[in-house]
Tab-separated table of C-alpha atoms in Angstrom:
chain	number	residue	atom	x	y	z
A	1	UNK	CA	102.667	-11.222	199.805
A	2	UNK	CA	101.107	-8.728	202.280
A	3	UNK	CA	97.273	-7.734	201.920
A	4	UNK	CA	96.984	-4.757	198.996
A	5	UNK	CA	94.705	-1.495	200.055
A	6	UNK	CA	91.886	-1.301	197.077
A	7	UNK	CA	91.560	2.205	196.762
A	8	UNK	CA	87.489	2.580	195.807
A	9	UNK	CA	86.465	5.481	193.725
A	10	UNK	CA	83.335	6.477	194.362
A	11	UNK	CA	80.627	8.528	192.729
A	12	UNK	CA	79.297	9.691	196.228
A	13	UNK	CA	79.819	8.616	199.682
A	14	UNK	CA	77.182	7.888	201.731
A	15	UNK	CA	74.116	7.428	199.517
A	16	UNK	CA	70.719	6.194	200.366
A	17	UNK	CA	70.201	5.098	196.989
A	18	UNK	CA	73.359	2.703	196.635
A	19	UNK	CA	73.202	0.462	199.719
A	20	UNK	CA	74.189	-2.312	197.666
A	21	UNK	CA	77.653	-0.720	197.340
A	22	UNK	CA	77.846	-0.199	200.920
A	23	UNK	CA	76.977	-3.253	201.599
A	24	UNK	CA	79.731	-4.678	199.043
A	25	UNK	CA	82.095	-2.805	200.710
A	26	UNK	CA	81.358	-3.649	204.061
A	27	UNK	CA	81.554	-7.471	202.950
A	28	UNK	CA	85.218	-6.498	201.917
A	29	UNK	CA	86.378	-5.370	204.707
A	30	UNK	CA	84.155	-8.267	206.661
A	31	UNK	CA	86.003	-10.486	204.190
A	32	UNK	CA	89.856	-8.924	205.584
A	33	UNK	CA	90.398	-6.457	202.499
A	34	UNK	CA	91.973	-3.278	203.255
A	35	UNK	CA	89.852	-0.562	201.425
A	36	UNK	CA	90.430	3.429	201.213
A	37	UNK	CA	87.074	5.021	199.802
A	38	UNK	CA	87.643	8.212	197.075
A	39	UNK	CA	84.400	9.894	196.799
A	40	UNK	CA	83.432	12.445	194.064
A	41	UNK	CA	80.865	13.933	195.915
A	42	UNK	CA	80.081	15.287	199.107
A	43	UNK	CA	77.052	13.582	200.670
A	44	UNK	CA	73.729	15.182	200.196
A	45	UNK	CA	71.151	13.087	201.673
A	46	UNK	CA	70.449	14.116	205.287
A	47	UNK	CA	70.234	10.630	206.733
A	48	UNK	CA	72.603	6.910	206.444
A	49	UNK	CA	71.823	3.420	206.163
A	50	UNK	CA	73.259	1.341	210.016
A	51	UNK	CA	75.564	-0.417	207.070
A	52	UNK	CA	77.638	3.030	206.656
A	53	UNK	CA	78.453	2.866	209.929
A	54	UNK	CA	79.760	-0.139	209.977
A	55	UNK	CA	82.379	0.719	207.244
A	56	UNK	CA	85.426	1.450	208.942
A	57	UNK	CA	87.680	2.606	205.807
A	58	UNK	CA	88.380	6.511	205.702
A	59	UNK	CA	86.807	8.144	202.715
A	60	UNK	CA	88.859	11.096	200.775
A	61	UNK	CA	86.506	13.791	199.339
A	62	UNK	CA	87.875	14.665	196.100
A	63	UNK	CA	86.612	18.750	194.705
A	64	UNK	CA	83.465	18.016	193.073
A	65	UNK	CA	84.311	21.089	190.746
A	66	UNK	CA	87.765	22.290	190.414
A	67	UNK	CA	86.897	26.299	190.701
A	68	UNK	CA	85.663	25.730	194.342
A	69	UNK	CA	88.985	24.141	195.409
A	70	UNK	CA	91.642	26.398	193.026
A	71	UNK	CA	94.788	26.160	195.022
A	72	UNK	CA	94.557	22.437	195.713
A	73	UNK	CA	93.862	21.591	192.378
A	74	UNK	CA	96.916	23.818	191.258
A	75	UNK	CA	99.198	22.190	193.883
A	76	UNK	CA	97.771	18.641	193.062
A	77	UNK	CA	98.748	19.291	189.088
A	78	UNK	CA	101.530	20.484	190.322
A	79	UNK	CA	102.667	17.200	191.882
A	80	UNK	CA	100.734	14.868	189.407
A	81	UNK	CA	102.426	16.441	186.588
A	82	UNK	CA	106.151	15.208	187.760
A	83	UNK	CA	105.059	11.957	188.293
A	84	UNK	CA	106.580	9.494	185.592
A	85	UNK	CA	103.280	8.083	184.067
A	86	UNK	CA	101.361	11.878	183.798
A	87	UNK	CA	102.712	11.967	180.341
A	88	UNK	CA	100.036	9.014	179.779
A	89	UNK	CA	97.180	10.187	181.394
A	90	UNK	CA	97.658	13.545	179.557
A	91	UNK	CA	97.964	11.741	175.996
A	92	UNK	CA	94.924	9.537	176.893
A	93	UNK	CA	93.141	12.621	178.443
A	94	UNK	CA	93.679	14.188	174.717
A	95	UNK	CA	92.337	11.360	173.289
A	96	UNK	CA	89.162	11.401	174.913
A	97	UNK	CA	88.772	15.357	174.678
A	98	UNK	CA	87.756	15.589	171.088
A	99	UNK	CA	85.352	12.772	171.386
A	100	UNK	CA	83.860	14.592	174.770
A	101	UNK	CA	84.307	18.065	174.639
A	102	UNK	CA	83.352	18.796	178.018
A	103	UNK	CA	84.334	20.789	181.252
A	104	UNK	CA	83.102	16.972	182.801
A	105	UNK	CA	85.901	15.775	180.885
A	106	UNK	CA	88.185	18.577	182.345
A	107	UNK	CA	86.855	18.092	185.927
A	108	UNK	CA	87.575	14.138	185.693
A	109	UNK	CA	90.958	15.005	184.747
A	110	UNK	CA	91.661	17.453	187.720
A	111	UNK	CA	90.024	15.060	189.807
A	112	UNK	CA	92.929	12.083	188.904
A	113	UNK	CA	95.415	14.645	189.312
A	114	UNK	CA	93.898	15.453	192.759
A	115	UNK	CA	93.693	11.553	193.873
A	116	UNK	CA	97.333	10.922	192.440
A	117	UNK	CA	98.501	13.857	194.497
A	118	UNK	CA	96.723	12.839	197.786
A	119	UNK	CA	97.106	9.152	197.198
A	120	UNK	CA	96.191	7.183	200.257
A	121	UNK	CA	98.885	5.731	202.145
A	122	UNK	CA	99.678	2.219	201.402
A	123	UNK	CA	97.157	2.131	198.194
A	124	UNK	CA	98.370	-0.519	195.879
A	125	UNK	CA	95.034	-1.211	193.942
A	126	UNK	CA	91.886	1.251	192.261
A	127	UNK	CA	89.016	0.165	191.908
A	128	UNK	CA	86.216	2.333	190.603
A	129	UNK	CA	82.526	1.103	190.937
A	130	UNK	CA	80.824	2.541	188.177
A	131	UNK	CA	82.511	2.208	184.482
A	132	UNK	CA	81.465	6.146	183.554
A	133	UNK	CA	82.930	8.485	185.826
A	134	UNK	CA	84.437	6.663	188.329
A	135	UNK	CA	86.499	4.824	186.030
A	136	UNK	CA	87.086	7.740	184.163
A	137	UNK	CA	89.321	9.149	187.028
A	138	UNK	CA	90.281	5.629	188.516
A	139	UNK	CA	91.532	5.175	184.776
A	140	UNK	CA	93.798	8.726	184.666
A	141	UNK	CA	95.029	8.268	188.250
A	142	UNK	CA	96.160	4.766	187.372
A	143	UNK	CA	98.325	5.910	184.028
A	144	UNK	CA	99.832	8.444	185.878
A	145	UNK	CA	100.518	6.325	189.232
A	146	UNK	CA	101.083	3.041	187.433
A	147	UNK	CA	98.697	1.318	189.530
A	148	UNK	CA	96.942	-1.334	187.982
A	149	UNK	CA	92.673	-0.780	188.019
A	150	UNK	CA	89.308	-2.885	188.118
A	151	UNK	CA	85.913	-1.550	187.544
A	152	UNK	CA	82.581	-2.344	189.005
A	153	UNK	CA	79.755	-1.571	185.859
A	154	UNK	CA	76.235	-1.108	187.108
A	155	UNK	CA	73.270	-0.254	184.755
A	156	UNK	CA	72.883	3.839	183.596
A	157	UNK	CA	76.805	3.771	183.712
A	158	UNK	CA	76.861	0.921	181.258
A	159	UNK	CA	73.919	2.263	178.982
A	160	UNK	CA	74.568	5.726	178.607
A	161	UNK	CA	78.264	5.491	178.127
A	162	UNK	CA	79.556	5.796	174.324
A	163	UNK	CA	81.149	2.263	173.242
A	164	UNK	CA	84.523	3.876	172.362
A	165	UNK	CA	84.712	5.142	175.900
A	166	UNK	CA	83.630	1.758	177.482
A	167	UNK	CA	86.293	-0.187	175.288
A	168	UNK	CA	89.183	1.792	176.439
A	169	UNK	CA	88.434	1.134	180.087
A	170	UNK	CA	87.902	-2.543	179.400
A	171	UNK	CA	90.674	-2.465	177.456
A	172	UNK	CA	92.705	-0.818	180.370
A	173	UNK	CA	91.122	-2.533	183.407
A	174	UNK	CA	92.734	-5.518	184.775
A	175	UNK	CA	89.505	-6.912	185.125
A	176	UNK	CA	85.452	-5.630	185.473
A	177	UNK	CA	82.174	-6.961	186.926
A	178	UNK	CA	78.882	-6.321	186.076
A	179	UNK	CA	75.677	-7.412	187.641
A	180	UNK	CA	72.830	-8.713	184.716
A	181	UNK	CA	73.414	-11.096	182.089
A	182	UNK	CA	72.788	-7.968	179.495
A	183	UNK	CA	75.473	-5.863	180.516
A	184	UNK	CA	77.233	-8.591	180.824
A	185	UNK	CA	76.953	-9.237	177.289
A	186	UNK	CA	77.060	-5.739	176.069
A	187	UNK	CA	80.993	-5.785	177.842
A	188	UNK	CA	82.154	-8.674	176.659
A	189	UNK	CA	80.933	-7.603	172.833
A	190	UNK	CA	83.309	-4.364	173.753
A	191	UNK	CA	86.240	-5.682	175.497
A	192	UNK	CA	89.103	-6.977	173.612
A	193	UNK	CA	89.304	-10.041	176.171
A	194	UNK	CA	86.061	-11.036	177.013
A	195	UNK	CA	87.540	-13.285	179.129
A	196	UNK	CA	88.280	-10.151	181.556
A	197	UNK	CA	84.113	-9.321	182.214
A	198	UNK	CA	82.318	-11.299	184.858
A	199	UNK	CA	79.360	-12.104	185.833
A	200	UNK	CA	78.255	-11.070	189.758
A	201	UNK	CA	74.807	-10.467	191.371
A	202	UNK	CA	74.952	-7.750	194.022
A	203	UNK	CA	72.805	-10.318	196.031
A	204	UNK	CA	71.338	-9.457	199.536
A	205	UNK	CA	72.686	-9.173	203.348
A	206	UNK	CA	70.136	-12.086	204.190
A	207	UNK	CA	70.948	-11.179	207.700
A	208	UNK	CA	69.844	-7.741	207.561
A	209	UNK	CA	66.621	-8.909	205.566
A	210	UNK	CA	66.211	-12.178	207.557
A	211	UNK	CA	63.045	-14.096	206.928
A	212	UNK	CA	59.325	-12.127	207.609
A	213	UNK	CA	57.741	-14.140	210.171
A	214	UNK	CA	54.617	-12.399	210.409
A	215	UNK	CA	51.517	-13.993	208.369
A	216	UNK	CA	49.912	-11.123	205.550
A	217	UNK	CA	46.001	-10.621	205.772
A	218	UNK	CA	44.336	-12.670	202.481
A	219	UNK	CA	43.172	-8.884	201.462
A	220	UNK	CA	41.501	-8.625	198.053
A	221	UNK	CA	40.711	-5.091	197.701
A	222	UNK	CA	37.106	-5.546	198.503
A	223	UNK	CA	36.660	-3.852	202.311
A	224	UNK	CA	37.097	0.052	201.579
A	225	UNK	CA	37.671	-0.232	205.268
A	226	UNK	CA	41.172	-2.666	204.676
A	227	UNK	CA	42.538	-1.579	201.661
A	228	UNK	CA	44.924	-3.274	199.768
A	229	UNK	CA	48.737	-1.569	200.536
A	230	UNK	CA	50.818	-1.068	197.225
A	231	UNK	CA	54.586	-0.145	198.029
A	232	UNK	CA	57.045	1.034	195.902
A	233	UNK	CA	60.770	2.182	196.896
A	234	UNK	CA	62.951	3.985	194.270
A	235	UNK	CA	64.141	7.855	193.262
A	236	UNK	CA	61.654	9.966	191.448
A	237	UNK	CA	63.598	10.158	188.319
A	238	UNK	CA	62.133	8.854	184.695
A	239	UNK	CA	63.743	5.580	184.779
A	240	UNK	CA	61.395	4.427	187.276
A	241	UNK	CA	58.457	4.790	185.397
A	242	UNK	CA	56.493	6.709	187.949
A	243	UNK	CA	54.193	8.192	185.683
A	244	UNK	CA	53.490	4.910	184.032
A	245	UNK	CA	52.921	3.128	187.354
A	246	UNK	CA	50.278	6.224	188.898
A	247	UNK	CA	48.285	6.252	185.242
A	248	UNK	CA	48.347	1.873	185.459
A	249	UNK	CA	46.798	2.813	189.839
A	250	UNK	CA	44.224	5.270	188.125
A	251	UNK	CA	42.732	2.452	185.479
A	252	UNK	CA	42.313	0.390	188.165
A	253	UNK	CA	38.289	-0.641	188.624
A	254	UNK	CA	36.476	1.575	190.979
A	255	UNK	CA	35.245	-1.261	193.054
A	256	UNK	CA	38.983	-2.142	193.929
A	257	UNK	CA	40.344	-0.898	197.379
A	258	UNK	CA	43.751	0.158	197.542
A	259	UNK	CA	46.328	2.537	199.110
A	260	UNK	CA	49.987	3.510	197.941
A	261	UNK	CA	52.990	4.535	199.860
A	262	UNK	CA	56.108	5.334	197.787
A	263	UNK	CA	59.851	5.895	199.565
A	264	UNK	CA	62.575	7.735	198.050
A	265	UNK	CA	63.669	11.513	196.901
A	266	UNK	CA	64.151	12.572	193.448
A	267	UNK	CA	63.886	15.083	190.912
A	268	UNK	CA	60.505	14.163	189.662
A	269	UNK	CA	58.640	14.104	192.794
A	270	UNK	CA	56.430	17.467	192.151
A	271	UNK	CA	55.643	16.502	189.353
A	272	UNK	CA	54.898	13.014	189.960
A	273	UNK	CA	52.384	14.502	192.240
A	274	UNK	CA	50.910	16.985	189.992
A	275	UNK	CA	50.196	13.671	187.767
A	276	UNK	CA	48.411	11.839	190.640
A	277	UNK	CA	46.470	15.464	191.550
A	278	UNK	CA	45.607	15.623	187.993
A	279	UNK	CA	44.630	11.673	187.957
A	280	UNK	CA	42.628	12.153	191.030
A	281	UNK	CA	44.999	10.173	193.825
A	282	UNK	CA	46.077	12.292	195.477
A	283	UNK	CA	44.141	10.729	198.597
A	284	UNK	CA	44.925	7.396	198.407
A	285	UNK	CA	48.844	8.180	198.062
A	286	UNK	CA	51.692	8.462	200.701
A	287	UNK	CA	55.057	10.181	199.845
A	288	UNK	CA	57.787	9.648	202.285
A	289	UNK	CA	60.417	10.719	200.629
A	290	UNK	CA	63.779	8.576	201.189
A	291	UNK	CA	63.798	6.480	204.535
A	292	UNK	CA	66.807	4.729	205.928
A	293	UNK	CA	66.826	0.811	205.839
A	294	UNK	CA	64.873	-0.407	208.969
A	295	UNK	CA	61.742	1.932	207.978
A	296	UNK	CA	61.781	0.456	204.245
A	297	UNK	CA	62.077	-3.145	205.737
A	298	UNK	CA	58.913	-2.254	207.868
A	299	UNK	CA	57.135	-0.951	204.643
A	300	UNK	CA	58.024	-4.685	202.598
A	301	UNK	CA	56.422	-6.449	206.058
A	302	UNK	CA	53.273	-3.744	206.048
A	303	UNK	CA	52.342	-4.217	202.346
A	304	UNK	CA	50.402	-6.641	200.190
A	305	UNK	CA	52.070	-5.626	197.018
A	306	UNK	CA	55.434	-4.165	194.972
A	307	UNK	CA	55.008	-2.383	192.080
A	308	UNK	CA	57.891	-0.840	189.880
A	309	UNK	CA	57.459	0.406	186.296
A	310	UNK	CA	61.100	0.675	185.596
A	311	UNK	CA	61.678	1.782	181.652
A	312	UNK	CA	64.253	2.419	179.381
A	313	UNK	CA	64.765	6.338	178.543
A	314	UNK	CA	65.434	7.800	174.960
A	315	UNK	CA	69.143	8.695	175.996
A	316	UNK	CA	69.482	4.629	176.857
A	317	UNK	CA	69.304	5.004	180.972
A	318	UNK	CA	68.028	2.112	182.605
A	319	UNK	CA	68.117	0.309	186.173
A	320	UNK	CA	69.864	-3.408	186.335
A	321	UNK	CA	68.473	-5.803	188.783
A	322	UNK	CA	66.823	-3.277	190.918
A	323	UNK	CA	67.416	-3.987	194.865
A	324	UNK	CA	64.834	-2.812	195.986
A	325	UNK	CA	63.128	-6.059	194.038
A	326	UNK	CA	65.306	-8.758	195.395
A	327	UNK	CA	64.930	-6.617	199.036
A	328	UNK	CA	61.239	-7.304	198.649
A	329	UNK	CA	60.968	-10.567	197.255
A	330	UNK	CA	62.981	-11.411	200.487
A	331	UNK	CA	60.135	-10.520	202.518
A	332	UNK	CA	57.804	-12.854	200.635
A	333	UNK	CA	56.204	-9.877	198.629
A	334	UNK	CA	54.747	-10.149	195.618
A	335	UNK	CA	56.702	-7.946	193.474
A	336	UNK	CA	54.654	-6.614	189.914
A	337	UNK	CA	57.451	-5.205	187.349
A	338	UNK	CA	58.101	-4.313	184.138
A	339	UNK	CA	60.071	-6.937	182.349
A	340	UNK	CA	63.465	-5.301	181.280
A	341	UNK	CA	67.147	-5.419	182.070
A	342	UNK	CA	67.609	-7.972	184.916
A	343	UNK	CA	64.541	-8.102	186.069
A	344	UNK	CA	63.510	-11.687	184.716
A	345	UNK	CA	66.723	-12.578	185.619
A	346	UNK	CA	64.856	-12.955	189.281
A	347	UNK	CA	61.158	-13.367	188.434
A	348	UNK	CA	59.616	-14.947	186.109
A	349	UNK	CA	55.807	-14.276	185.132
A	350	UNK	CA	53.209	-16.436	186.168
A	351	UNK	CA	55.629	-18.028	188.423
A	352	UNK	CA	57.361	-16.296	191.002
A	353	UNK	CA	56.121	-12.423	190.118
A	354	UNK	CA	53.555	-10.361	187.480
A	355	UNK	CA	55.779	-9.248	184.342
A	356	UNK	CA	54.557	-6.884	181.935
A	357	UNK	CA	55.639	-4.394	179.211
A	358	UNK	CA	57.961	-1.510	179.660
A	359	UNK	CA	55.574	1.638	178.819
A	360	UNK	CA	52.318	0.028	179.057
A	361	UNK	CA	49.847	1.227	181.962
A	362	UNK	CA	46.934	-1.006	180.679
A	363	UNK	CA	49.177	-4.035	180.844
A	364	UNK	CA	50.083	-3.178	184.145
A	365	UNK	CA	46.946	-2.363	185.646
A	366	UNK	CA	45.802	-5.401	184.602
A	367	UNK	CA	48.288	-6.830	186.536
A	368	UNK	CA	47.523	-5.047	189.929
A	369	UNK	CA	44.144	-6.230	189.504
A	370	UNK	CA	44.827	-9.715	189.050
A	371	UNK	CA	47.339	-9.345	192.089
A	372	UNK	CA	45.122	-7.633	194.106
A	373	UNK	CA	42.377	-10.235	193.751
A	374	UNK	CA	43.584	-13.211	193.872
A	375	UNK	CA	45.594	-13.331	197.599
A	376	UNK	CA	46.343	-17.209	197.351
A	377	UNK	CA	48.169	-17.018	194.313
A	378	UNK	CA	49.827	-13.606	195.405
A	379	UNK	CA	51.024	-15.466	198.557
A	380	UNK	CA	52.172	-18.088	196.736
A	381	UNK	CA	54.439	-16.015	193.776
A	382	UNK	CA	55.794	-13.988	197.164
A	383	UNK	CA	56.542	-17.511	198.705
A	384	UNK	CA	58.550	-18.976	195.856
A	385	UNK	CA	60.163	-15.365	195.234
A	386	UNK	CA	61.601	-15.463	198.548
A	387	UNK	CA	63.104	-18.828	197.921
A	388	UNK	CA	64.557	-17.914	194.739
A	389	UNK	CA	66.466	-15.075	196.853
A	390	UNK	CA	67.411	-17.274	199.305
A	391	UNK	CA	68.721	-19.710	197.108
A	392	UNK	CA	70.708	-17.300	194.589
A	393	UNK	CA	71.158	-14.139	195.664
A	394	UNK	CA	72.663	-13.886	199.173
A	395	UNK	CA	75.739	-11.014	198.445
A	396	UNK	CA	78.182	-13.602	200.364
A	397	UNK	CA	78.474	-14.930	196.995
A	398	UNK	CA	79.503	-12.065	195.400
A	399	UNK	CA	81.719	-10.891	198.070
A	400	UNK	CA	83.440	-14.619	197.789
A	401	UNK	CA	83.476	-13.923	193.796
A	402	UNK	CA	85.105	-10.365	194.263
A	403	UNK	CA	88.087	-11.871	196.822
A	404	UNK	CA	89.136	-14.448	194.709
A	405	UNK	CA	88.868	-11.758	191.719
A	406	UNK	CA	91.299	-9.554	193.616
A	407	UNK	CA	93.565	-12.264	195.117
A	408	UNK	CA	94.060	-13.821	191.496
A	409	UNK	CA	94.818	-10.406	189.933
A	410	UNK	CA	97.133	-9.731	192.812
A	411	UNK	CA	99.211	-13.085	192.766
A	412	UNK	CA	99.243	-12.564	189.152
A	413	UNK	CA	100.609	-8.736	189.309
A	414	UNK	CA	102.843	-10.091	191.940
A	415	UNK	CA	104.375	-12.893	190.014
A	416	UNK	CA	105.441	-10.396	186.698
């Protein structure tokens, strides 16, 4: 049996924000998987991580709306609609329609029709990472191609998806992964065969974040000449708990010397700086917007401290295990965090890391203090973070996971 092309569907292609999937991908093909990437979206960030150019499969840009790309949409429906499994997609298509009245439903559909028309040459396999809309076209294009499709579920995909919507695509998937024990869970109390969700940490290229060698100053926050550096790396959007995190930096007491640099873009950053103007921190507070891999390693080696406030948002969004946690755990830094989703599936408070409440700024500051005072013990939770990535999250795991995933499916398809 020859080596199937996975055809990836993608929600954009390259992204700052989703090394972890480049990475993944790049393990793949490291791993002798033949991959063809489908991206929904042109990229918009203006720089790429060294990883995407390492990534030698081509990448088709689907129309990110259908009225800006008329004629090859036509011409696509055109050809999709002859093909002998369209009747499918269109019945499952009107399924989904009443339930999600939406031109996003629409534009998911053109989108399939698009990807079935300009199917990749020698694609025998989709695979959509993300189980909203990703899987949502990987799932159309498959019914009407009769290629089989697996599905790689993340966090916000997971959480803000309706359960009728995540049970079809379980229940049509050959097979899906998720990366924390509660989406885990939440799948397998959807799927029909729970047997069919896995398990699989995104883990870390420990080459690209080999060990720190350097030795951190025992800073305590009491020299306002050697402040105490506080890093955070994540998009400005509500999730992150921003706003908690800046009000948690203004309790702090006034005899505590600190500075904060934060990396990433957003749609929240003006306003996250209004809040620190308004909080008075403005001058102790360094926006760099996003950076590309090798600057954000320098800022994990530079700092004393990690701080993320992640939260879960009234319409159910949420991060997973964020990587920018088990990035700087790797660098033996002391990571402070709120304690949802996957979070204490890496740390554990008091042991490894400082855990508090979602929501609470008090709770946190108090953390930060205790962090920022207490250097030995800080050293010491960064110390035995680091070997708890070492030990259980390097992505070669994953990546072996994944292969034998595929291969299994593949013998199995093969042998029917």
């Amino acid at each position: 049996m020859t080596t199937p092309m996975i055809v990836v569907v993608l929600k954009g292609y390259p992204r700052l924000s989703e090394t972890f999937i480049a990475q993944e991908l790049l393990g793949l093909e490291q791993a002798g998987l033949k991959l063809s990437l489908i991206s929904m979206r042109r990229p918009t960030d203006t720089r790429r991580h060294p990883v995407h150019d390492e990534i030698r499969a081509p990448v088709l840009y689907l129309p990110e709306y259908l009225h800006e790309e008329p004629l090859r949409v036509a011409s696509a429906w055109w050809k999709a609609r002859k093909l002998p499994g369209y009747r499918l997609a269109w019945k499952a298509f009107w399924n989904d329609l009443p339930r999600d009245l939406s031109r996003n439903r629409l534009r998911r559909f053109g989108q399939a029709c698009v990807l079935a028309a300009e199917w990749p040459e020698g694609g025998t396999w989709l695979h959509a990472h993300f189980i909203h809309t990703p899987a949502a076209v990987a799932r159309y294009t498959a019914l009407m191609t009769g290629t089989p499709f697996t599905c790689s579920a993340h966090a916000k995909d997971i959480w803000t998806s309706p359960d009728w919507e995540l049970a079809g695509k379980l229940a049509d998937s050959r097979w899906t992964v998720t990366c924390t024990q509660t989406g885990h869970a939440h799948l397998q109390s959807l799927a029909q065969d729970p047997a069919r969700v896995h398990l699989s940490y995104h883990g870390l290229d420990l080459d690209r974040f080999g060990p720190f060698a350097g030795e951190r100053p025992a800073r305590d926050g009491s020299d306002p000449a050697d402040p105490v550096l506080i890093a955070s790396v994540g998009r400005a959007v509500p999730k992150k708990g921003y706003d908690v995190l800046l009000k948690a930096l203004a309790a702090l007491p006034a005899d505590l010397h600190w500075r904060f640099e934060h990396v990433g873009g957003g749609t929240e950053t003006k306003k996250l700086k209004a809040l620190a103007a308004t909080l008075g921190l403005e001058q102790r507070i360094t926006w760099h917007g996003a950076l590309a891999q090798e600057d954000v390693l320098a800022l994990y080696r530079r700092a004393d401290l990690f701080a993320l406030a992640c939260r879960i948002t009234p319409d159910g969004d949420r991060d997973g295990l964020p990587n920018v946690i088990v990035e700087a755990s790797s660098q033996r830094l002391t990571v402070v965090a709120s304690d949802i989703s996957g979070v204490p599936e890496l740390l554990t408070d008091g042991v490894n890391g400082y855990l508090t409440p979602s929501e609470d700024p008090a709770a946190f500051a108090a953390a930060l203090e205790q962090a920022i005072r207490d250097p030995q013990t800080r050293m010491r939770f960064g110390r035995a973070a680091e070997a708890r990535v070492r030990g259980a999250f390097d992505y070669h795991q994953s990546i072996r996971q994944l292969k034998t995933l595929f291969e299994t499916e593949w013998q199995t398809h093969h042998d029917r």
